[in-house]
Amino acid sequence: MSRKVVSVWTSIPFWRRSAGWVTGFAAVLLIWLTFDSMSQITMGTDADLKNGITKRVPAPTVINYKITYEMDTRRGHEVPKIGEKEKFFGRDDWSEEEASALLRLGKLASQAKNCMNCHTLLGNGAYYAPDLTKAWLDPAWENYIPMTGSTTKEEAMSKFLQNPSMYPSHERMMPNLGITEREAIGLVAFLKHMSSIDTNGFPRNFGRMSIDGVTGAIHGK
Amino acid sequence: MVNNLQFESKRLAIKYFIVAAILFGAQLLMGLIAAIQFLVPGFLFEVFDFNVARMVHINALVVWMLYAMIGSVYYLLPDETEIETVGIKLGNLAFYILTAAVTVVVLVYILVQVGPASEFTIWFINEGREYIEAPRWADIGIVVVVLVFVFNLFATAIKGKQTGIVTVLMADVLALAGLYLAGMFFTDNISVDQYWWWWVIHLWVEATWEVFVGCLAAYGLIKIIGARREIVEMWLWIEVTMLFGSGILGLGHHYFWIGTPEYWWEIGALFSALEPVPLVAMFVHVIYDWGKETGLKEGSEEKTMNNSPAFAWFVTNAFGNFLGAGVWGFFHTLPQVNIYTHGTQFTSAHGHLAFFGAYATILIGMFYLGVQGKNGIKVLKATFASKMAISLITIGVLGMTVSLTIAGYGQVLVERAQMGATWQAYFVSQSLPWFVQGLGWRLAMGVVTFIGFVFLVKDLLTTSKSLRHIH
């Protein structure tokens, strides 16, 4: 730069200062928003569930309840609804400790078995296999109950996870990852819990297939 | 082989470049395996599954880029500070430790693949978190090695001359190293997990790495075409302002659907819409300097251009960064669109062109600067192999991007818009002719890219021999 600066727009000190201020401002704003987001995505408690208080990420004991994914007209998209009690592997009284341990095991299993490098979770991951965000609610499991000789959805899921290539749904199969029965139960708990997370309507129109094949899914006409 | 490099720092840089190039090759091979598996699902089934191929594919990508980045800093540091890098012995030691660790991690990925659902797996096999799968022991090792690198950079900059480029690099590398810590813990809350995971991935790729590229572009323009430092550094500060100004809060576009509050819709949409702006600035900057600021050779009207292959890659970077990160990123970044396109082949299309356009191109340009310096070549001209390398790799990646975009288009319409994103919807979309043919072309273009890579390696290894008699 010539010693005489003719315009502020070509002045290095001006841009250096701008870089400092802009970066600092953006970083401070991000940190502030992070505090707020963290308080909103911390898991709720069992008491919240019992009192009907909605949390973006509910307590692990959400596995004791029926979960559905329903249109919320006020918010303009679908949200998870936690309903009445529902048995999960034969029980609807999983304690806070038991449910937390199960969820922890399932989350660990999802990482140890490298699920994310085929599937997407909350839409992130690889694109080789279906998204797992609302997998617990997927209508496909209905077919797996008779196929695996099970009586409940969670049992069917658990059997599938332990021996996936025995029950293919498509020529692109899931490999056998050596998932034990205990790990499979944990994974199912993890998937059920994930389906109760409020994802701002993602995936949209989940499970609402168009009937005539022309008009598009129910909320997307 | 004769080594014309006077600085130990530059010799170390060449070592980093060599490992980077090898890992680049590994990345492409793994990509080919994964691309075949999309078309022939039985290929290596239950032997070397897609999850393994894909994990090594993306990890090799990240690691070769980090290697090339560290190498680039060691390469440019003596030129900028005018002194030998401080603590270079430690730097050399760190290089060997890092390379040994990377080798062990890759072997474990390939041979062991998955483990039981316990902390043991997280510590010693893989963490199962896309892009940062490295087991925790390696995480800690990487932090130590990077701290050595950061120390070398800072100690050298304090002792030697501190240019604008070095100042920006110091701030940038510190941020880059610090952010890695945000991805090193386990939580059973997947929303919290994803929240911090993006601090590493997004704030690296869309903030610190982009600023890093700005530094390399600045250095390269001065080095290759003799652009005036004042102009280049002014542009660099403008780019830093805009890159951090848009990139840091652009993080919001990853927080639309992971359980985080709705206000991220507006913040993410606004700031990620601004993200292409600095990329236009980088584009204009390179082209402007090329046309206007190119130095003249003393006593002649001829313009200086002492490394045409490197410069070709730098110019490709200006285009590729804008197209891949800017345009392809923008077109599915708004939440109204993203709710349908998130996690589909659209994402993959954007990923391929953005990583290539923004990072691979400029780092390959740095390889060529390394070759030039190592062999003491005054003017490095493009050979047939250099031209084949840049043409085939660029056509290959562009081709993959277009194929994946078309596949993604079919997928989004059928799986997301029409059929409601279920398991069945997913597989129906994967069988569409548009999808299957798109993936077929992706594989074909992947092969083209790989052939280009073979030409690149040949060129980097031999270009010096054919030119040695010139200097």
mmCIF file with all atom_site columns, C-alpha atoms in Angstrom, chain A residues 1 9-10 12 15-16 18-19 22-23 26-27 29-30 33-34 36-38 40-43 56-57 75 77 100 103-105 107-109 111-114 116-118 121-130 138-141 144 160 165 169-177 183 190 194 197-207 209-210 213-214 216-217, chain B residues 37-38 41 45-46 49-51 54-55 58 113-119 121-122 126-130 133 186-199 203 230 233-234 237-238 240-241 244-245 248-249 251 255-265 267 339-340 342-345 347-348 416-424 426-427 430-431 435:
data_model
loop_
_atom_site.group_PDB
_atom_site.id
_atom_site.type_symbol
_atom_site.label_atom_id
_atom_site.label_alt_id
_atom_site.label_comp_id
_atom_site.label_asym_id
_atom_site.label_entity_id
_atom_site.label_seq_id
_atom_site.pdbx_PDB_ins_code
_atom_site.Cartn_x
_atom_site.Cartn_y
_atom_site.Cartn_z
_atom_site.occupancy
_atom_site.B_iso_or_equiv
_atom_site.pdbx_formal_charge
_atom_site.auth_seq_id
_atom_site.auth_comp_id
_atom_site.auth_asym_id
_atom_site.auth_atom_id
_atom_site.pdbx_PDB_model_num
ATOM 1   C CA . MET A 1 1   ? 0.000   0.000   0.000  1.00 0.00 ? 1   MET A CA 1
ATOM 2   C CA . TRP A 1 9   ? -11.638 0.487   1.371  1.00 0.00 ? 9   TRP A CA 1
ATOM 3   C CA . THR A 1 10  ? -8.048  -0.140  0.358  1.00 0.00 ? 10  THR A CA 1
ATOM 4   C CA . ILE A 1 12  ? -5.068  -2.753  5.379  1.00 0.00 ? 12  ILE A CA 1
ATOM 5   C CA . TRP A 1 15  ? -9.703  -4.491  7.105  1.00 0.00 ? 15  TRP A CA 1
ATOM 6   C CA . ARG A 1 16  ? -7.538  -5.971  9.831  1.00 0.00 ? 16  ARG A CA 1
ATOM 7   C CA . SER A 1 18  ? -12.834 -5.307  10.699 1.00 0.00 ? 18  SER A CA 1
ATOM 8   C CA . ALA A 1 19  ? -11.669 -8.918  10.671 1.00 0.00 ? 19  ALA A CA 1
ATOM 9   C CA . VAL A 1 22  ? -16.486 -9.233  12.966 1.00 0.00 ? 22  VAL A CA 1
ATOM 10  C CA . THR A 1 23  ? -14.896 -12.499 14.095 1.00 0.00 ? 23  THR A CA 1
ATOM 11  C CA . ALA A 1 26  ? -19.762 -13.713 15.531 1.00 0.00 ? 26  ALA A CA 1
ATOM 12  C CA . ALA A 1 27  ? -17.928 -15.866 18.082 1.00 0.00 ? 27  ALA A CA 1
ATOM 13  C CA . LEU A 1 29  ? -23.000 -14.493 19.473 1.00 0.00 ? 29  LEU A CA 1
ATOM 14  C CA . LEU A 1 30  ? -22.366 -18.183 18.770 1.00 0.00 ? 30  LEU A CA 1
ATOM 15  C CA . LEU A 1 33  ? -26.698 -18.997 21.425 1.00 0.00 ? 33  LEU A CA 1
ATOM 16  C CA . THR A 1 34  ? -24.910 -22.188 22.423 1.00 0.00 ? 34  THR A CA 1
ATOM 17  C CA . ASP A 1 36  ? -29.421 -21.209 25.134 1.00 0.00 ? 36  ASP A CA 1
ATOM 18  C CA . SER A 1 37  ? -29.467 -24.209 22.782 1.00 0.00 ? 37  SER A CA 1
ATOM 19  C CA . MET A 1 38  ? -27.782 -26.436 25.358 1.00 0.00 ? 38  MET A CA 1
ATOM 20  C CA . GLN A 1 40  ? -33.098 -26.503 25.409 1.00 0.00 ? 40  GLN A CA 1
ATOM 21  C CA . ILE A 1 41  ? -31.608 -29.800 24.217 1.00 0.00 ? 41  ILE A CA 1
ATOM 22  C CA . THR A 1 42  ? -30.592 -31.214 27.568 1.00 0.00 ? 42  THR A CA 1
ATOM 23  C CA . MET A 1 43  ? -32.615 -34.355 28.269 1.00 0.00 ? 43  MET A CA 1
ATOM 24  C CA . ARG A 1 56  ? -37.097 -31.232 22.827 1.00 0.00 ? 56  ARG A CA 1
ATOM 25  C CA . VAL A 1 57  ? -35.116 -34.284 23.989 1.00 0.00 ? 57  VAL A CA 1
ATOM 26  C CA . ARG A 1 75  ? -46.098 -24.948 14.438 1.00 0.00 ? 75  ARG A CA 1
ATOM 27  C CA . HIS A 1 77  ? -45.051 -29.209 10.864 1.00 0.00 ? 77  HIS A CA 1
ATOM 28  C CA . SER A 1 100 ? -30.596 -44.450 31.008 1.00 0.00 ? 100 SER A CA 1
ATOM 29  C CA . LEU A 1 103 ? -29.978 -45.683 26.100 1.00 0.00 ? 103 LEU A CA 1
ATOM 30  C CA . ARG A 1 104 ? -26.294 -45.325 26.870 1.00 0.00 ? 104 ARG A CA 1
ATOM 31  C CA . LEU A 1 105 ? -25.635 -48.869 25.698 1.00 0.00 ? 105 LEU A CA 1
ATOM 32  C CA . LYS A 1 107 ? -25.796 -44.980 21.728 1.00 0.00 ? 107 LYS A CA 1
ATOM 33  C CA . LEU A 1 108 ? -22.447 -46.681 22.348 1.00 0.00 ? 108 LEU A CA 1
ATOM 34  C CA . ALA A 1 109 ? -23.510 -49.541 20.075 1.00 0.00 ? 109 ALA A CA 1
ATOM 35  C CA . GLN A 1 111 ? -20.999 -45.707 17.406 1.00 0.00 ? 111 GLN A CA 1
ATOM 36  C CA . ALA A 1 112 ? -19.147 -48.987 17.946 1.00 0.00 ? 112 ALA A CA 1
ATOM 37  C CA . LYS A 1 113 ? -20.969 -50.595 15.011 1.00 0.00 ? 113 LYS A CA 1
ATOM 38  C CA . ASN A 1 114 ? -20.347 -47.546 12.826 1.00 0.00 ? 114 ASN A CA 1
ATOM 39  C CA . MET A 1 116 ? -23.413 -43.556 10.676 1.00 0.00 ? 116 MET A CA 1
ATOM 40  C CA . ASN A 1 117 ? -21.254 -44.673 7.775  1.00 0.00 ? 117 ASN A CA 1
ATOM 41  C CA . CYS A 1 118 ? -24.223 -46.287 6.021  1.00 0.00 ? 118 CYS A CA 1
ATOM 42  C CA . LEU A 1 121 ? -29.050 -40.207 12.067 1.00 0.00 ? 121 LEU A CA 1
ATOM 43  C CA . LEU A 1 122 ? -30.990 -36.949 12.395 1.00 0.00 ? 122 LEU A CA 1
ATOM 44  C CA . GLY A 1 123 ? -30.156 -36.667 8.700  1.00 0.00 ? 123 GLY A CA 1
ATOM 45  C CA . ASN A 1 124 ? -26.371 -36.778 9.190  1.00 0.00 ? 124 ASN A CA 1
ATOM 46  C CA . GLY A 1 125 ? -24.133 -39.602 8.094  1.00 0.00 ? 125 GLY A CA 1
ATOM 47  C CA . ALA A 1 126 ? -23.832 -41.635 4.918  1.00 0.00 ? 126 ALA A CA 1
ATOM 48  C CA . TYR A 1 127 ? -26.544 -42.168 2.319  1.00 0.00 ? 127 TYR A CA 1
ATOM 49  C CA . TYR A 1 128 ? -26.208 -45.898 1.661  1.00 0.00 ? 128 TYR A CA 1
ATOM 50  C CA . ALA A 1 129 ? -29.074 -46.933 3.929  1.00 0.00 ? 129 ALA A CA 1
ATOM 51  C CA . PRO A 1 130 ? -32.298 -45.343 5.223  1.00 0.00 ? 130 PRO A CA 1
ATOM 52  C CA . ASP A 1 138 ? -41.372 -46.861 10.388 1.00 0.00 ? 138 ASP A CA 1
ATOM 53  C CA . PRO A 1 139 ? -44.345 -48.859 9.063  1.00 0.00 ? 139 PRO A CA 1
ATOM 54  C CA . ALA A 1 140 ? -41.933 -51.420 7.573  1.00 0.00 ? 140 ALA A CA 1
ATOM 55  C CA . TRP A 1 141 ? -41.451 -53.076 10.981 1.00 0.00 ? 141 TRP A CA 1
ATOM 56  C CA . TYR A 1 144 ? -40.868 -57.865 10.215 1.00 0.00 ? 144 TYR A CA 1
ATOM 57  C CA . PHE A 1 160 ? -33.280 -58.113 12.685 1.00 0.00 ? 160 PHE A CA 1
ATOM 58  C CA . SER A 1 165 ? -28.693 -60.341 6.292  1.00 0.00 ? 165 SER A CA 1
ATOM 59  C CA . SER A 1 169 ? -35.714 -55.961 2.405  1.00 0.00 ? 169 SER A CA 1
ATOM 60  C CA . HIS A 1 170 ? -33.697 -54.957 -0.625 1.00 0.00 ? 170 HIS A CA 1
ATOM 61  C CA . GLU A 1 171 ? -30.681 -56.310 -2.467 1.00 0.00 ? 171 GLU A CA 1
ATOM 62  C CA . ARG A 1 172 ? -28.620 -53.724 -0.597 1.00 0.00 ? 172 ARG A CA 1
ATOM 63  C CA . MET A 1 173 ? -28.419 -55.596 2.696  1.00 0.00 ? 173 MET A CA 1
ATOM 64  C CA . MET A 1 174 ? -27.253 -54.715 6.152  1.00 0.00 ? 174 MET A CA 1
ATOM 65  C CA . PRO A 1 175 ? -24.192 -56.767 7.111  1.00 0.00 ? 175 PRO A CA 1
ATOM 66  C CA . ASN A 1 176 ? -23.904 -58.845 10.256 1.00 0.00 ? 176 ASN A CA 1
ATOM 67  C CA . LEU A 1 177 ? -22.057 -56.612 12.703 1.00 0.00 ? 177 LEU A CA 1
ATOM 68  C CA . GLU A 1 183 ? -26.734 -54.541 22.357 1.00 0.00 ? 183 GLU A CA 1
ATOM 69  C CA . PHE A 1 190 ? -31.824 -45.667 21.347 1.00 0.00 ? 190 PHE A CA 1
ATOM 70  C CA . MET A 1 194 ? -34.417 -40.741 18.950 1.00 0.00 ? 194 MET A CA 1
ATOM 71  C CA . ILE A 1 197 ? -36.707 -35.952 19.692 1.00 0.00 ? 197 ILE A CA 1
ATOM 72  C CA . ASP A 1 198 ? -38.354 -32.800 18.366 1.00 0.00 ? 198 ASP A CA 1
ATOM 73  C CA . THR A 1 199 ? -36.563 -32.306 15.043 1.00 0.00 ? 199 THR A CA 1
ATOM 74  C CA . ASN A 1 200 ? -38.572 -29.280 13.852 1.00 0.00 ? 200 ASN A CA 1
ATOM 75  C CA . GLY A 1 201 ? -40.567 -31.417 11.427 1.00 0.00 ? 201 GLY A CA 1
ATOM 76  C CA . PHE A 1 202 ? -37.770 -33.449 9.868  1.00 0.00 ? 202 PHE A CA 1
ATOM 77  C CA . PRO A 1 203 ? -38.380 -35.692 8.001  1.00 0.00 ? 203 PRO A CA 1
ATOM 78  C CA . ARG A 1 204 ? -41.435 -33.944 6.603  1.00 0.00 ? 204 ARG A CA 1
ATOM 79  C CA . ASN A 1 205 ? -44.521 -36.019 5.786  1.00 0.00 ? 205 ASN A CA 1
ATOM 80  C CA . PHE A 1 206 ? -42.875 -39.043 7.374  1.00 0.00 ? 206 PHE A CA 1
ATOM 81  C CA . GLY A 1 207 ? -44.839 -42.180 6.618  1.00 0.00 ? 207 GLY A CA 1
ATOM 82  C CA . MET A 1 209 ? -47.249 -41.917 1.375  1.00 0.00 ? 209 MET A CA 1
ATOM 83  C CA . SER A 1 210 ? -49.409 -40.601 -1.436 1.00 0.00 ? 210 SER A CA 1
ATOM 84  C CA . GLY A 1 213 ? -49.117 -41.778 -6.620 1.00 0.00 ? 213 GLY A CA 1
ATOM 85  C CA . VAL A 1 214 ? -49.774 -38.393 -8.177 1.00 0.00 ? 214 VAL A CA 1
ATOM 86  C CA . GLY A 1 216 ? -47.732 -36.024 -3.316 1.00 0.00 ? 216 GLY A CA 1
ATOM 87  C CA . ALA A 1 217 ? -47.665 -36.730 0.353  1.00 0.00 ? 217 ALA A CA 1
ATOM 88  C CA . GLN B 2 37  ? -21.106 -51.080 -3.777 1.00 0.00 ? 37  GLN B CA 1
ATOM 89  C CA . PHE B 2 38  ? -23.917 -48.656 -4.606 1.00 0.00 ? 38  PHE B CA 1
ATOM 90  C CA . PRO B 2 41  ? -24.476 -54.347 -3.342 1.00 0.00 ? 41  PRO B CA 1
ATOM 91  C CA . PHE B 2 45  ? -20.390 -57.897 1.328  1.00 0.00 ? 45  PHE B CA 1
ATOM 92  C CA . GLU B 2 46  ? -19.551 -58.846 4.916  1.00 0.00 ? 46  GLU B CA 1
ATOM 93  C CA . ASP B 2 49  ? -18.621 -53.371 3.847  1.00 0.00 ? 49  ASP B CA 1
ATOM 94  C CA . PHE B 2 50  ? -19.730 -49.969 2.674  1.00 0.00 ? 50  PHE B CA 1
ATOM 95  C CA . ASN B 2 51  ? -19.401 -48.496 6.158  1.00 0.00 ? 51  ASN B CA 1
ATOM 96  C CA . ARG B 2 54  ? -16.817 -44.993 3.341  1.00 0.00 ? 54  ARG B CA 1
ATOM 97  C CA . MET B 2 55  ? -15.164 -44.370 6.687  1.00 0.00 ? 55  MET B CA 1
ATOM 98  C CA . ILE B 2 58  ? -13.724 -39.667 4.304  1.00 0.00 ? 58  ILE B CA 1
ATOM 99  C CA . GLN B 2 113 ? -13.711 -52.559 11.633 1.00 0.00 ? 113 GLN B CA 1
ATOM 100 C CA . VAL B 2 114 ? -16.239 -52.658 14.507 1.00 0.00 ? 114 VAL B CA 1
ATOM 101 C CA . GLY B 2 115 ? -16.171 -53.529 18.200 1.00 0.00 ? 115 GLY B CA 1
ATOM 102 C CA . PRO B 2 116 ? -18.484 -54.292 21.112 1.00 0.00 ? 116 PRO B CA 1
ATOM 103 C CA . ALA B 2 117 ? -20.753 -51.537 22.456 1.00 0.00 ? 117 ALA B CA 1
ATOM 104 C CA . SER B 2 118 ? -18.362 -50.304 25.120 1.00 0.00 ? 118 SER B CA 1
ATOM 105 C CA . GLU B 2 119 ? -15.920 -47.544 25.917 1.00 0.00 ? 119 GLU B CA 1
ATOM 106 C CA . THR B 2 121 ? -14.278 -49.533 21.169 1.00 0.00 ? 121 THR B CA 1
ATOM 107 C CA . ILE B 2 122 ? -14.415 -45.751 21.499 1.00 0.00 ? 122 ILE B CA 1
ATOM 108 C CA . ASN B 2 126 ? -13.368 -46.249 16.245 1.00 0.00 ? 126 ASN B CA 1
ATOM 109 C CA . GLU B 2 127 ? -15.654 -43.588 17.633 1.00 0.00 ? 127 GLU B CA 1
ATOM 110 C CA . GLY B 2 128 ? -18.286 -44.075 14.935 1.00 0.00 ? 128 GLY B CA 1
ATOM 111 C CA . ARG B 2 129 ? -18.780 -40.354 14.459 1.00 0.00 ? 129 ARG B CA 1
ATOM 112 C CA . GLU B 2 130 ? -18.625 -39.373 10.816 1.00 0.00 ? 130 GLU B CA 1
ATOM 113 C CA . GLU B 2 133 ? -13.972 -41.667 13.771 1.00 0.00 ? 133 GLU B CA 1
ATOM 114 C CA . PHE B 2 186 ? -19.088 -39.260 24.640 1.00 0.00 ? 186 PHE B CA 1
ATOM 115 C CA . THR B 2 187 ? -22.691 -38.395 25.439 1.00 0.00 ? 187 THR B CA 1
ATOM 116 C CA . ASP B 2 188 ? -25.828 -40.499 25.165 1.00 0.00 ? 188 ASP B CA 1
ATOM 117 C CA . ASN B 2 189 ? -27.799 -37.427 24.058 1.00 0.00 ? 189 ASN B CA 1
ATOM 118 C CA . ILE B 2 190 ? -27.497 -37.508 20.276 1.00 0.00 ? 190 ILE B CA 1
ATOM 119 C CA . SER B 2 191 ? -28.674 -33.905 19.886 1.00 0.00 ? 191 SER B CA 1
ATOM 120 C CA . VAL B 2 192 ? -25.874 -32.676 22.143 1.00 0.00 ? 192 VAL B CA 1
ATOM 121 C CA . ASP B 2 193 ? -23.478 -35.034 20.360 1.00 0.00 ? 193 ASP B CA 1
ATOM 122 C CA . GLN B 2 194 ? -24.381 -33.594 16.969 1.00 0.00 ? 194 GLN B CA 1
ATOM 123 C CA . TYR B 2 195 ? -24.319 -30.038 18.279 1.00 0.00 ? 195 TYR B CA 1
ATOM 124 C CA . TRP B 2 196 ? -20.638 -30.223 19.244 1.00 0.00 ? 196 TRP B CA 1
ATOM 125 C CA . TRP B 2 197 ? -19.703 -32.507 16.389 1.00 0.00 ? 197 TRP B CA 1
ATOM 126 C CA . TRP B 2 198 ? -20.612 -29.657 14.021 1.00 0.00 ? 198 TRP B CA 1
ATOM 127 C CA . TRP B 2 199 ? -18.308 -27.332 15.933 1.00 0.00 ? 199 TRP B CA 1
ATOM 128 C CA . LEU B 2 203 ? -16.118 -24.597 11.925 1.00 0.00 ? 203 LEU B CA 1
ATOM 129 C CA . GLU B 2 230 ? 0.106   -4.982  -0.184 1.00 0.00 ? 230 GLU B CA 1
ATOM 130 C CA . GLU B 2 233 ? -2.733  -8.910  2.033  1.00 0.00 ? 233 GLU B CA 1
ATOM 131 C CA . MET B 2 234 ? -5.485  -6.333  1.769  1.00 0.00 ? 234 MET B CA 1
ATOM 132 C CA . TRP B 2 237 ? -8.009  -9.358  5.432  1.00 0.00 ? 237 TRP B CA 1
ATOM 133 C CA . ILE B 2 238 ? -11.196 -8.680  3.451  1.00 0.00 ? 238 ILE B CA 1
ATOM 134 C CA . VAL B 2 240 ? -11.003 -13.162 6.642  1.00 0.00 ? 240 VAL B CA 1
ATOM 135 C CA . THR B 2 241 ? -13.621 -10.575 7.612  1.00 0.00 ? 241 THR B CA 1
ATOM 136 C CA . PHE B 2 244 ? -15.472 -15.589 9.631  1.00 0.00 ? 244 PHE B CA 1
ATOM 137 C CA . GLY B 2 245 ? -18.375 -13.121 9.468  1.00 0.00 ? 245 GLY B CA 1
ATOM 138 C CA . ILE B 2 248 ? -19.090 -18.882 12.164 1.00 0.00 ? 248 ILE B CA 1
ATOM 139 C CA . LEU B 2 249 ? -22.844 -18.290 12.373 1.00 0.00 ? 249 LEU B CA 1
ATOM 140 C CA . LEU B 2 251 ? -23.030 -23.122 11.541 1.00 0.00 ? 251 LEU B CA 1
ATOM 141 C CA . TYR B 2 255 ? -28.909 -26.987 13.406 1.00 0.00 ? 255 TYR B CA 1
ATOM 142 C CA . PHE B 2 256 ? -32.218 -27.089 11.560 1.00 0.00 ? 256 PHE B CA 1
ATOM 143 C CA . TRP B 2 257 ? -33.169 -30.706 12.336 1.00 0.00 ? 257 TRP B CA 1
ATOM 144 C CA . ILE B 2 258 ? -31.050 -32.139 15.140 1.00 0.00 ? 258 ILE B CA 1
ATOM 145 C CA . GLY B 2 259 ? -33.356 -31.188 18.000 1.00 0.00 ? 259 GLY B CA 1
ATOM 146 C CA . THR B 2 260 ? -32.112 -27.609 18.387 1.00 0.00 ? 260 THR B CA 1
ATOM 147 C CA . PRO B 2 261 ? -34.506 -24.615 18.656 1.00 0.00 ? 261 PRO B CA 1
ATOM 148 C CA . GLU B 2 262 ? -36.194 -23.073 15.624 1.00 0.00 ? 262 GLU B CA 1
ATOM 149 C CA . TYR B 2 263 ? -34.286 -19.769 15.765 1.00 0.00 ? 263 TYR B CA 1
ATOM 150 C CA . TRP B 2 264 ? -31.429 -21.539 13.997 1.00 0.00 ? 264 TRP B CA 1
ATOM 151 C CA . TRP B 2 265 ? -33.606 -21.560 10.864 1.00 0.00 ? 265 TRP B CA 1
ATOM 152 C CA . ILE B 2 267 ? -29.701 -17.545 11.665 1.00 0.00 ? 267 ILE B CA 1
ATOM 153 C CA . ILE B 2 339 ? -36.025 -30.222 4.917  1.00 0.00 ? 339 ILE B CA 1
ATOM 154 C CA . TYR B 2 340 ? -36.413 -32.264 1.712  1.00 0.00 ? 340 TYR B CA 1
ATOM 155 C CA . HIS B 2 342 ? -31.011 -32.988 3.882  1.00 0.00 ? 342 HIS B CA 1
ATOM 156 C CA . GLY B 2 343 ? -29.109 -36.261 3.977  1.00 0.00 ? 343 GLY B CA 1
ATOM 157 C CA . THR B 2 344 ? -29.633 -37.189 0.325  1.00 0.00 ? 344 THR B CA 1
ATOM 158 C CA . GLN B 2 345 ? -27.329 -37.456 -2.674 1.00 0.00 ? 345 GLN B CA 1
ATOM 159 C CA . THR B 2 347 ? -25.473 -33.423 0.120  1.00 0.00 ? 347 THR B CA 1
ATOM 160 C CA . SER B 2 348 ? -23.035 -35.849 -1.420 1.00 0.00 ? 348 SER B CA 1
ATOM 161 C CA . ARG B 2 416 ? -39.010 -37.128 0.378  1.00 0.00 ? 416 ARG B CA 1
ATOM 162 C CA . ALA B 2 417 ? -41.699 -35.230 -1.498 1.00 0.00 ? 417 ALA B CA 1
ATOM 163 C CA . GLN B 2 418 ? -43.821 -38.095 -2.756 1.00 0.00 ? 418 GLN B CA 1
ATOM 164 C CA . MET B 2 419 ? -43.432 -41.009 -0.381 1.00 0.00 ? 419 MET B CA 1
ATOM 165 C CA . GLY B 2 420 ? -42.714 -39.560 3.045  1.00 0.00 ? 420 GLY B CA 1
ATOM 166 C CA . ALA B 2 421 ? -39.134 -40.589 3.810  1.00 0.00 ? 421 ALA B CA 1
ATOM 167 C CA . THR B 2 422 ? -39.786 -44.078 5.161  1.00 0.00 ? 422 THR B CA 1
ATOM 168 C CA . TRP B 2 423 ? -37.634 -47.164 4.708  1.00 0.00 ? 423 TRP B CA 1
ATOM 169 C CA . GLN B 2 424 ? -39.770 -48.233 1.735  1.00 0.00 ? 424 GLN B CA 1
ATOM 170 C CA . TYR B 2 426 ? -35.913 -44.773 0.552  1.00 0.00 ? 426 TYR B CA 1
ATOM 171 C CA . PHE B 2 427 ? -35.483 -48.030 -1.335 1.00 0.00 ? 427 PHE B CA 1
ATOM 172 C CA . GLN B 2 430 ? -32.756 -45.941 -4.778 1.00 0.00 ? 430 GLN B CA 1
ATOM 173 C CA . SER B 2 431 ? -34.144 -48.099 -7.579 1.00 0.00 ? 431 SER B CA 1
ATOM 174 C CA . PHE B 2 435 ? -30.853 -42.649 -9.493 1.00 0.00 ? 435 PHE B CA 1
#
